Tab-separated table of N, CA and C in Angstrom:
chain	number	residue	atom	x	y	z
A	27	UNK	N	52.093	127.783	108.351
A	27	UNK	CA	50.738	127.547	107.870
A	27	UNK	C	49.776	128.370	108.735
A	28	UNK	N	48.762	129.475	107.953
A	28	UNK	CA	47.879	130.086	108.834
A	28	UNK	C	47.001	129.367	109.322
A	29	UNK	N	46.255	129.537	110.581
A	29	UNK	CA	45.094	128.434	111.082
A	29	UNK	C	44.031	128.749	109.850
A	30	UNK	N	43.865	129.642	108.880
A	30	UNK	CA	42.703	129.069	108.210
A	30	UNK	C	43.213	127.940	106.856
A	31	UNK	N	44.367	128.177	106.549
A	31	UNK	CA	44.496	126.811	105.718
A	31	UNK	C	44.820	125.423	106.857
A	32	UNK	N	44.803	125.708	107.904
A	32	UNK	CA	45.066	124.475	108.744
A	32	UNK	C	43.910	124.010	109.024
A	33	UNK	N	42.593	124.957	109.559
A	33	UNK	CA	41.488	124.573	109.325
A	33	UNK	C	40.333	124.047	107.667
A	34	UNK	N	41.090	124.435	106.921
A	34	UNK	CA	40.728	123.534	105.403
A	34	UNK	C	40.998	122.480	105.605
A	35	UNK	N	42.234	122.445	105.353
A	35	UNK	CA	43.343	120.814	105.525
A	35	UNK	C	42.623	119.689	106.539
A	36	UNK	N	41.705	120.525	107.983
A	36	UNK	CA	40.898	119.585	108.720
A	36	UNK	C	39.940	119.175	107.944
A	37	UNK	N	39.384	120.270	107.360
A	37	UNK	CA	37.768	120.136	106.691
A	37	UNK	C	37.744	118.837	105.388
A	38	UNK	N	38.824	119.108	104.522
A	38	UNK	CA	39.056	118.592	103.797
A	38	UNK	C	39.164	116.398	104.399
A	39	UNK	N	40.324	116.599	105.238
A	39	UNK	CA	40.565	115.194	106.014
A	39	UNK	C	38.985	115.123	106.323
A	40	UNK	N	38.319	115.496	106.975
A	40	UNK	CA	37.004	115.019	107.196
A	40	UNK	C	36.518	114.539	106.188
A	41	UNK	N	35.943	115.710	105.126
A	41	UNK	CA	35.329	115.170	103.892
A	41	UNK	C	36.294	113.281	104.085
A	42	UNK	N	37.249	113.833	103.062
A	42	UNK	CA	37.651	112.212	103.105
A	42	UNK	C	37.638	111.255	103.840
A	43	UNK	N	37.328	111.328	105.439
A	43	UNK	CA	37.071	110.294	105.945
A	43	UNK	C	35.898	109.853	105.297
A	44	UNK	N	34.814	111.060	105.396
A	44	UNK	CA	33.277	110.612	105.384
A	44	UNK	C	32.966	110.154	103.893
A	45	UNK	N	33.595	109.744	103.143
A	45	UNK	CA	33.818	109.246	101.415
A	45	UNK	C	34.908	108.135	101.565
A	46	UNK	N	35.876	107.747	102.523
A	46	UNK	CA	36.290	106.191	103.222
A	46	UNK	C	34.602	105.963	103.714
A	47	UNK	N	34.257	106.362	104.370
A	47	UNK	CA	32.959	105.852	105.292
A	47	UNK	C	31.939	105.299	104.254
A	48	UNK	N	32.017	105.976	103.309
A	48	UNK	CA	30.690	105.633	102.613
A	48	UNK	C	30.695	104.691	101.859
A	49	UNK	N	32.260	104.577	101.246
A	49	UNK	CA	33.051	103.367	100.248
A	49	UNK	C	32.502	101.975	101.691
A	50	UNK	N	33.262	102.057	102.507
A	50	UNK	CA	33.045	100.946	103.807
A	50	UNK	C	31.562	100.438	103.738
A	51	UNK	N	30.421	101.443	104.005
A	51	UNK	CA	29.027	101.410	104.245
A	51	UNK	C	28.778	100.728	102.693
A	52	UNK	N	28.815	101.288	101.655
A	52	UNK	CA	28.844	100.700	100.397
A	52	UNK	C	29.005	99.330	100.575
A	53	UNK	N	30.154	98.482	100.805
A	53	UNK	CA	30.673	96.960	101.121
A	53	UNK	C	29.335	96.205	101.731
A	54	UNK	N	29.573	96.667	102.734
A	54	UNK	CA	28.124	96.459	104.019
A	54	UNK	C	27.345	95.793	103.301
A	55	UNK	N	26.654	96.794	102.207
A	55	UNK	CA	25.095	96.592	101.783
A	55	UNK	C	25.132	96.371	100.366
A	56	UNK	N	26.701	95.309	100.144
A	56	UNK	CA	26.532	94.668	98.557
A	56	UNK	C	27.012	95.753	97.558
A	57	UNK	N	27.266	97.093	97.865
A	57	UNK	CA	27.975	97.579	96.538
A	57	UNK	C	29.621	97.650	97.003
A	58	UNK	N	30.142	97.993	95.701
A	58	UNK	CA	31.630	98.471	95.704
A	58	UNK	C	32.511	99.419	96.553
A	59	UNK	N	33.450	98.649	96.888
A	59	UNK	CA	34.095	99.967	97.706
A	59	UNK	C	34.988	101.360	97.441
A	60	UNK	N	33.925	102.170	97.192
A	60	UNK	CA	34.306	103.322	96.796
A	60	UNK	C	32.879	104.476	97.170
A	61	UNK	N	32.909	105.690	97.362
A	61	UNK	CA	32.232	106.734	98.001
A	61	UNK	C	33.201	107.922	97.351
A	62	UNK	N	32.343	108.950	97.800
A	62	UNK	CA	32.713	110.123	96.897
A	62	UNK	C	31.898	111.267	97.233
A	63	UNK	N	32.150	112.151	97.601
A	63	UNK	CA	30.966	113.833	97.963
A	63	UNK	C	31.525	114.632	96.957
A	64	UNK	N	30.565	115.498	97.120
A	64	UNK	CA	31.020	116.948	96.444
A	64	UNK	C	30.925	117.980	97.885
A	65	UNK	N	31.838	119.255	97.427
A	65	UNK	CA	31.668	119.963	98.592
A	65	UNK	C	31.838	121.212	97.883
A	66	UNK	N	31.044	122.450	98.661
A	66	UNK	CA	31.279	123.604	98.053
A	66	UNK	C	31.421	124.271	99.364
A	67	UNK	N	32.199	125.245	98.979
A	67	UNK	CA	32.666	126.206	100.383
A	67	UNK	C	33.261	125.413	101.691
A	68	UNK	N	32.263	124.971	102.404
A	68	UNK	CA	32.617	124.531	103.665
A	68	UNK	C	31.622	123.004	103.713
A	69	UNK	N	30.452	123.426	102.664
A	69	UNK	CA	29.466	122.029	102.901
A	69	UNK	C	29.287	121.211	102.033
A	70	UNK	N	29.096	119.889	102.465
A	70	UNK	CA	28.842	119.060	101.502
A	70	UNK	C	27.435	118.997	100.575
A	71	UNK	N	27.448	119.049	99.239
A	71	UNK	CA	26.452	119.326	98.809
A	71	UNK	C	26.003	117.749	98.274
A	72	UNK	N	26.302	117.170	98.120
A	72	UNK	CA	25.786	115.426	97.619
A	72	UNK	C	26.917	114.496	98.053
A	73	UNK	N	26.297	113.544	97.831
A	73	UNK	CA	27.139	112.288	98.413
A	73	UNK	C	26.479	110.948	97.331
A	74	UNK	N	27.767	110.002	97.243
A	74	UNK	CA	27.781	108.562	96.295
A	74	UNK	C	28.605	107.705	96.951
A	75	UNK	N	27.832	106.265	96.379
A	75	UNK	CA	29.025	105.497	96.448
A	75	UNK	C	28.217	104.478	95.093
A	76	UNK	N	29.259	103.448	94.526
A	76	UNK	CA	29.495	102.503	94.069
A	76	UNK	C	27.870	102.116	94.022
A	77	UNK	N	27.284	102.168	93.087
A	77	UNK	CA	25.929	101.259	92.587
A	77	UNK	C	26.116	100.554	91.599
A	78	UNK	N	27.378	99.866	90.795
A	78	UNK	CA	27.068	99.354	89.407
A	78	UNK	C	26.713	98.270	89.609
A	79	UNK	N	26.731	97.275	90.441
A	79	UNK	CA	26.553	95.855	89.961
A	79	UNK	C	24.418	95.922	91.040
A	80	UNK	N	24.423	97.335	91.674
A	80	UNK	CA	22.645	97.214	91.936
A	80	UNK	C	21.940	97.752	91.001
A	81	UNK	N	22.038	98.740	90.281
A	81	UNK	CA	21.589	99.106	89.082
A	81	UNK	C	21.704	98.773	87.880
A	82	UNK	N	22.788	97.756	87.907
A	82	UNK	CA	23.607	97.126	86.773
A	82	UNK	C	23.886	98.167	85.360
A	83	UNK	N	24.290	98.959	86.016
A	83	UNK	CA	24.651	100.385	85.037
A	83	UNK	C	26.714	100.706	85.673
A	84	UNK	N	27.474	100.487	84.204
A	84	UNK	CA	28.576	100.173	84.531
A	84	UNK	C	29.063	101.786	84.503
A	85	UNK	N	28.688	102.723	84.827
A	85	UNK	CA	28.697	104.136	84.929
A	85	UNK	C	28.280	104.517	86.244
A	86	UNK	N	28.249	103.720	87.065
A	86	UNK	CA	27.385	104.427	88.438
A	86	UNK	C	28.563	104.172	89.368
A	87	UNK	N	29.644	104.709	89.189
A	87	UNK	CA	31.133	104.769	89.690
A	87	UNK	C	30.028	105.826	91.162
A	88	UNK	N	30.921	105.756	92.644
A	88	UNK	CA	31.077	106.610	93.122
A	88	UNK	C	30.938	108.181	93.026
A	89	UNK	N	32.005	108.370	92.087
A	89	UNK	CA	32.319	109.881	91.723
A	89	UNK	C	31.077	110.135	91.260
A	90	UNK	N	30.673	109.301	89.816
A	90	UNK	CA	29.958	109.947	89.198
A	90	UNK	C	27.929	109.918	89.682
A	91	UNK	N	28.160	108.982	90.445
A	91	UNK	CA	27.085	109.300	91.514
A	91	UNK	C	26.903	110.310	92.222
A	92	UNK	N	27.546	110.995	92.923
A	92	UNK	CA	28.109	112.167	93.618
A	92	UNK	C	27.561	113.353	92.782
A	93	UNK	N	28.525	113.185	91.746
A	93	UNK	CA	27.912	114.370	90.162
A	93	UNK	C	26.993	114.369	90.047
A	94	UNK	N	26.234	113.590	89.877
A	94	UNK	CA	24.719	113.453	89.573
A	94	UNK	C	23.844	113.924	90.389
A	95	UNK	N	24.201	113.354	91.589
A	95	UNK	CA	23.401	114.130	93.245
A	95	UNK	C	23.331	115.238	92.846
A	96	UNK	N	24.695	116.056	92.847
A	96	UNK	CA	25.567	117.580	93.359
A	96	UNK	C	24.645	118.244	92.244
A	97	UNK	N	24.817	117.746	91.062
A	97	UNK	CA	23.784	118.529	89.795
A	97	UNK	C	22.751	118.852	90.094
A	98	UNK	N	21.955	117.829	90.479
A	98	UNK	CA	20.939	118.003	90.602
A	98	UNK	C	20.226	118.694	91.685
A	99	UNK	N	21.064	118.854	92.515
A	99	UNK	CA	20.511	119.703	94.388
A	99	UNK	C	21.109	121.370	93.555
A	100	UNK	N	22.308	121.478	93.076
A	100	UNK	CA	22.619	122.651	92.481
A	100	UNK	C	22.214	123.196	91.720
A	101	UNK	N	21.198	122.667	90.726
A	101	UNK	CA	20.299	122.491	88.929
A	101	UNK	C	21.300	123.120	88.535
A	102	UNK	N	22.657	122.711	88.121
A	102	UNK	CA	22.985	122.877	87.584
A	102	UNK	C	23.718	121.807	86.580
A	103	UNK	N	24.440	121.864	85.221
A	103	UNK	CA	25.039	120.777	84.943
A	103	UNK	C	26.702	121.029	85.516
A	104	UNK	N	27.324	122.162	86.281
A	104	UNK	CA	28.427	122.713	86.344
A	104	UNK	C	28.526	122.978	87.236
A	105	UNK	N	30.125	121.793	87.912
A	105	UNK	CA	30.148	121.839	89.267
A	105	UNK	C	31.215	122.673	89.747
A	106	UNK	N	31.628	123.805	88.735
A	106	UNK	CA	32.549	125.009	89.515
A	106	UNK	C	32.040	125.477	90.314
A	107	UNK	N	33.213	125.580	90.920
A	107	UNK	CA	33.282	126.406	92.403
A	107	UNK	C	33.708	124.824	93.926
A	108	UNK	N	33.363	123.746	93.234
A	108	UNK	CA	33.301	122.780	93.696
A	108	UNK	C	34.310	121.433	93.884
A	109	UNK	N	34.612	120.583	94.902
A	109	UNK	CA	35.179	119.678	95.169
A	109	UNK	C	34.747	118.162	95.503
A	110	UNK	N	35.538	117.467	94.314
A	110	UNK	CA	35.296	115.907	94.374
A	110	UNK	C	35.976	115.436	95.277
A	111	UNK	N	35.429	115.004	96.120
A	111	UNK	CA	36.361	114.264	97.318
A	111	UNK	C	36.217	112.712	97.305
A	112	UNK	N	37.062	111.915	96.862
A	112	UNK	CA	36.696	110.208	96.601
A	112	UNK	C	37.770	109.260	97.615
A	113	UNK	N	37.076	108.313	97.768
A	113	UNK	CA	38.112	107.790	98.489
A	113	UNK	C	39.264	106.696	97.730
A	114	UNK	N	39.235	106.658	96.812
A	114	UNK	CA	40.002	106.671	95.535
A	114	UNK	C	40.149	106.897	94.458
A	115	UNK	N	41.493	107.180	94.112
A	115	UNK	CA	41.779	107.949	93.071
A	115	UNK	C	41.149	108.053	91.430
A	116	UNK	N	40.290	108.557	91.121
A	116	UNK	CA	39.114	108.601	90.024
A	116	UNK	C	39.577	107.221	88.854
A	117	UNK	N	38.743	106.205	88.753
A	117	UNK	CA	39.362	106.036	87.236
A	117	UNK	C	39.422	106.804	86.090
A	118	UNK	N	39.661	106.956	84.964
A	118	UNK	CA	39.482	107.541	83.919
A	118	UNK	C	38.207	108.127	83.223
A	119	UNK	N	36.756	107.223	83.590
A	119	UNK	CA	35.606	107.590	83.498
A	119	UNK	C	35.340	108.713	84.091
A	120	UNK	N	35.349	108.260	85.315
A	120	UNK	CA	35.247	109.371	86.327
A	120	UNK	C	36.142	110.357	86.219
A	121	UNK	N	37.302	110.182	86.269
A	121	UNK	CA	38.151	111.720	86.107
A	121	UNK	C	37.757	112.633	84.710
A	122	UNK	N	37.037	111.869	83.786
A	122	UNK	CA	36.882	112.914	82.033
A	122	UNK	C	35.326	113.465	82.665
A	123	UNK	N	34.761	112.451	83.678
A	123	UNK	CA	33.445	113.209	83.790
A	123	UNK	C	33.612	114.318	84.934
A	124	UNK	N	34.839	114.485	85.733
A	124	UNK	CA	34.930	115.240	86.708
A	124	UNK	C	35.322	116.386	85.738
A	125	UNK	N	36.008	116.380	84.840
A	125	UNK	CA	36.534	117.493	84.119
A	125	UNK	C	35.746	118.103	83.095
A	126	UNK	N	34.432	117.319	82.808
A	126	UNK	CA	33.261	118.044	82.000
A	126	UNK	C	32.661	118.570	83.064
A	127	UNK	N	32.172	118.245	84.244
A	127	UNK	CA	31.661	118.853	85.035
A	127	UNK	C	31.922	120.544	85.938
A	128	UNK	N	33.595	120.113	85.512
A	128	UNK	CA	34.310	121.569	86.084
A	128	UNK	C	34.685	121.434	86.986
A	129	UNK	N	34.662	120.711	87.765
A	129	UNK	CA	34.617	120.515	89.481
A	129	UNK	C	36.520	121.488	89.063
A	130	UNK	N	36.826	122.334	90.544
A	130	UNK	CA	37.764	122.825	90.700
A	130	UNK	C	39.033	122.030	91.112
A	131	UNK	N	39.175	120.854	92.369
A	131	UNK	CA	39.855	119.864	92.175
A	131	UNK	C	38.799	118.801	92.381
A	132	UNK	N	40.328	117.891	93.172
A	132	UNK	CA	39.872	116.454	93.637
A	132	UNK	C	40.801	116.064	94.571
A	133	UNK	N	40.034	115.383	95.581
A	133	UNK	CA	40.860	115.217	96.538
A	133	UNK	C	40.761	113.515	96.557
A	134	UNK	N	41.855	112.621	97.130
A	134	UNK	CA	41.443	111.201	97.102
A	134	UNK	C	42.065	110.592	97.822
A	135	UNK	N	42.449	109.229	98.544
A	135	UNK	CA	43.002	108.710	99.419
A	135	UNK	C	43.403	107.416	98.883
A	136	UNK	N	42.794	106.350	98.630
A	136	UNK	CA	43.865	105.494	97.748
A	136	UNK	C	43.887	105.463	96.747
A	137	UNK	N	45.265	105.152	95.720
A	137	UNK	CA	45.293	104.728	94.094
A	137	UNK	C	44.794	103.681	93.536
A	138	UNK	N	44.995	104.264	92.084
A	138	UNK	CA	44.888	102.852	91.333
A	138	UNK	C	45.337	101.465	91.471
A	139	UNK	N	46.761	101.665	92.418
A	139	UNK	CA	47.390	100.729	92.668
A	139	UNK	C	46.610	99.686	93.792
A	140	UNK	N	46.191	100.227	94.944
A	140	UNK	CA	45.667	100.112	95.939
A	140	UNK	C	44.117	99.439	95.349
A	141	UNK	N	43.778	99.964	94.137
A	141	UNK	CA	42.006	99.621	93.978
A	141	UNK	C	42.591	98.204	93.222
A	142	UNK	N	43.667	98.083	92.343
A	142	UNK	CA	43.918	97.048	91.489
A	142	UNK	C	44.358	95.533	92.560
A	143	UNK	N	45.191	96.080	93.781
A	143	UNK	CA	45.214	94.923	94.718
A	143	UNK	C	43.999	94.172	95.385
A	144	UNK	N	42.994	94.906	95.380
A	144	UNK	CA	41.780	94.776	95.778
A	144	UNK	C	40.689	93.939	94.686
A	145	UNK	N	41.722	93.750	92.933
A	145	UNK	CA	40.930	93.391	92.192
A	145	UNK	C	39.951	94.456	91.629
A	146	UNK	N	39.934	95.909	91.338
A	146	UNK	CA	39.600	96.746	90.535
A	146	UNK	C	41.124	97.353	89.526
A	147	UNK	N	41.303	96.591	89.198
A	147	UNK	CA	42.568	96.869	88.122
A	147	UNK	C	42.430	97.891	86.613
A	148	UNK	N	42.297	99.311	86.921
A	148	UNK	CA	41.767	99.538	85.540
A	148	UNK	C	43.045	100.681	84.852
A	149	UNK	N	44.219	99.941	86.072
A	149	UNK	CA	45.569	100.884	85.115
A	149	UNK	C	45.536	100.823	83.566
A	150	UNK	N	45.119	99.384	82.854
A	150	UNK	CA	45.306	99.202	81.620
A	150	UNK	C	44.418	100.493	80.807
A	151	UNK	N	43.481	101.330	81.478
A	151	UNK	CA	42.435	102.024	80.846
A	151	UNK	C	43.702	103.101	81.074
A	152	UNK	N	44.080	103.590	82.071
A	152	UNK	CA	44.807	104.447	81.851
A	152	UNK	C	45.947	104.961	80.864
A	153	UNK	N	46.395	103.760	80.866
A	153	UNK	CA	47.584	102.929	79.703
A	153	UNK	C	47.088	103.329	78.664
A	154	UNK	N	45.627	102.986	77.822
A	154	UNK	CA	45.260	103.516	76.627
A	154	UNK	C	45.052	105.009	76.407
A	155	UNK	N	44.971	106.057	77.570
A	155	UNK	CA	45.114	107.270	76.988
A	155	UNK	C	46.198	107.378	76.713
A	156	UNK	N	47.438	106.976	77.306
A	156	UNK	CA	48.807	106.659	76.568
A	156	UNK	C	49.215	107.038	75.189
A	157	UNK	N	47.736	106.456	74.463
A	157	UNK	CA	48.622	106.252	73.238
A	157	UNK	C	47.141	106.784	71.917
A	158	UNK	N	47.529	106.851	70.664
A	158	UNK	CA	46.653	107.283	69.749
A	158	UNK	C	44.931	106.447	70.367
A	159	UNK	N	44.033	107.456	70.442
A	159	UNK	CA	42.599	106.355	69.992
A	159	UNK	C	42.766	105.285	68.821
A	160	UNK	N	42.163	104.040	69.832
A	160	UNK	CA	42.296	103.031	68.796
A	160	UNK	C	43.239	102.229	68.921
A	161	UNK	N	44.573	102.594	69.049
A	161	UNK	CA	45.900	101.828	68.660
A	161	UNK	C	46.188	101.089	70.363
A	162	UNK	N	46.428	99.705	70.168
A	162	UNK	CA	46.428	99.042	71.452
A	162	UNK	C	44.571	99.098	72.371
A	163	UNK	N	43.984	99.372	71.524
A	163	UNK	CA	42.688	99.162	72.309
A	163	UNK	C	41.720	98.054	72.574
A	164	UNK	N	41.168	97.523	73.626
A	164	UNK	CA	40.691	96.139	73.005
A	164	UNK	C	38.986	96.215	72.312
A	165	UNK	N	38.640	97.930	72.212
A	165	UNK	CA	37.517	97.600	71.077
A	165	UNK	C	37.961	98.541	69.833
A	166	UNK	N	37.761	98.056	68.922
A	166	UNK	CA	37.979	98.760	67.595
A	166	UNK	C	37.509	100.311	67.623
A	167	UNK	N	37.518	101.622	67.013
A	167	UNK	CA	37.555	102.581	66.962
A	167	UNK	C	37.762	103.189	65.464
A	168	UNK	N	36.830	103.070	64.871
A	168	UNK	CA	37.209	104.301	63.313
A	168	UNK	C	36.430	104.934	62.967
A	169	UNK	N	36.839	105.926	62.331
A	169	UNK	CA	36.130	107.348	61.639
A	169	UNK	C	35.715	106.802	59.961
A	170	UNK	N	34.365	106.999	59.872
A	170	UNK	CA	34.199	106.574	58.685
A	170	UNK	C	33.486	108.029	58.104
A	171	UNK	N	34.050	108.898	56.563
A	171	UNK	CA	33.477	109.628	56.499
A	171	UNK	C	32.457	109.639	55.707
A	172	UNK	N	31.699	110.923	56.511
A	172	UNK	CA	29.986	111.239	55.326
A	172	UNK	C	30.022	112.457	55.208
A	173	UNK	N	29.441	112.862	54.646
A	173	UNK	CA	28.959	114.460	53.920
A	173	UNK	C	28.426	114.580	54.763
A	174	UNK	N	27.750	114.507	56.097
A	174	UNK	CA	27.026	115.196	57.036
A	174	UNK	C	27.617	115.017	58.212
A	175	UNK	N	28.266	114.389	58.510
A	175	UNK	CA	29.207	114.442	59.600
A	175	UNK	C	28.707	115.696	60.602
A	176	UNK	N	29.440	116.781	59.617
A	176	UNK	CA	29.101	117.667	61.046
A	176	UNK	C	27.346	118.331	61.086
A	177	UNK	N	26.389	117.816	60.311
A	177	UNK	CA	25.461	118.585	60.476
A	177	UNK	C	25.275	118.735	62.023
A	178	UNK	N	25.059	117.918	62.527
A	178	UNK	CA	24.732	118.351	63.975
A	178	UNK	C	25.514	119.769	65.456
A	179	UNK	N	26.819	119.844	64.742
A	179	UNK	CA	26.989	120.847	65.131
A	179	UNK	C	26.871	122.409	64.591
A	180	UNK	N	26.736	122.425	63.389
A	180	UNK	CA	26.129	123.229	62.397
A	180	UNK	C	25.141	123.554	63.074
A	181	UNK	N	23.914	122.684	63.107
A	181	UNK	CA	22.305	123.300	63.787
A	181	UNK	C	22.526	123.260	65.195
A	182	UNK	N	24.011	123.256	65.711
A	182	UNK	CA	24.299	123.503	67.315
A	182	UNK	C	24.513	124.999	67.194
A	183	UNK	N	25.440	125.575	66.113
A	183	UNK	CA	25.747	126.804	65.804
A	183	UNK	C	24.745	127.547	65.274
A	184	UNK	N	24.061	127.319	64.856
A	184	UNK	CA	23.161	128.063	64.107
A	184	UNK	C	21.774	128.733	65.348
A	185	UNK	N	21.695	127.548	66.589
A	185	UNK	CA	20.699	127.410	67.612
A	185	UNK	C	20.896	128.543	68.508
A	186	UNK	N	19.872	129.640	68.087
A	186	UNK	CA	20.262	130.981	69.336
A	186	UNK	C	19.961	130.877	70.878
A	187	UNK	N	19.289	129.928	71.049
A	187	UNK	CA	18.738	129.729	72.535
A	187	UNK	C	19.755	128.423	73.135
A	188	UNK	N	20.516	128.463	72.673
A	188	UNK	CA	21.452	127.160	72.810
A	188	UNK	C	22.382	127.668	74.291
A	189	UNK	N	22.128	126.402	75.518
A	189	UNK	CA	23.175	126.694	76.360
A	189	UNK	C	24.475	125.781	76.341
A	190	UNK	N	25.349	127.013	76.386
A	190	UNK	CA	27.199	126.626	76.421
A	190	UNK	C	27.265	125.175	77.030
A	191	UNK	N	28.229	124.724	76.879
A	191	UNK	CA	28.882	123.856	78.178
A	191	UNK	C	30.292	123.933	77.602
């Protein structure tokens, strides 16, 4: 191993301590235990932890706190070039929003298994990408069709000033 991937491999263990640290600090002061940075190059560009039950917004996961920071210090909506560092392993929310975002990886320290002993049990969410949308789900899911269905991506296509994602 050359000392500069040995010196990542440090950088990296840091990050993740300091996203354990923040999950911990999180506990402290009434939220969930979980934390999460983004990092680009060598620095950390935002930092999260766990707000759902203070904002009472069931989307304010760690990770995706982090995203939101990192976006917004970056103006961008696109976190290539960039690293999710969590101190556990994304749920499913978080991992589809890490992967709209672009982020390059993810780094993490405990599992699902580990969050579910703790009483965050959300293997069963995982379980349902498993299998068709819908089938085994516990909310219903159907496609009902209309003649306009797709207008909205139509006047997405048609929109010349329109940015990608």
């Amino acid at each position: 191993m050359t000392a500069m991937e040995v010196s990542l491999q440090e950088l990296e263990r840091s990050w993740l301590d300091q996203a354990i640290q923040l999950a911990t600090t999180s506990v402290a002061k009434g939220g969930g235990p979980f934390g999460a940075l983004i990092a680009k190059g060598t620095e950390v560009v935002a930092i999260g932890h766990n707000q759902v039950t203070a904002t009472l917004d069931p989307t304010a996961h760690g990770e995706v706190s982090a995203m939101r920071a990192a976006c917004k210090e970056l103006g961008t909506f696109s976190l290539q070039g960039c690293v999710l560092v969590t101190s556990c392993e994304p749920c499913p929310m978080c991992l589809s929003s890490a992967l709209w975002a672009r982020v390059d990886r993810i780094i993490f320290a405990a599992d699902r298994h580990d969050a579910a002993v703790a009483g965050f049990d959300d293997r069963k969410f995982y379980e349902l990408f498993d299998c068709k949308p819908g089938e085994g789900w516990p909310t219903s899911i159907e496609r009902l069709e209309l003649p306009n269905a797709t207008a909205p991506f139509e006047a997405w296509l048609a929109k010349t000033d329109r940015i990608d994602y």
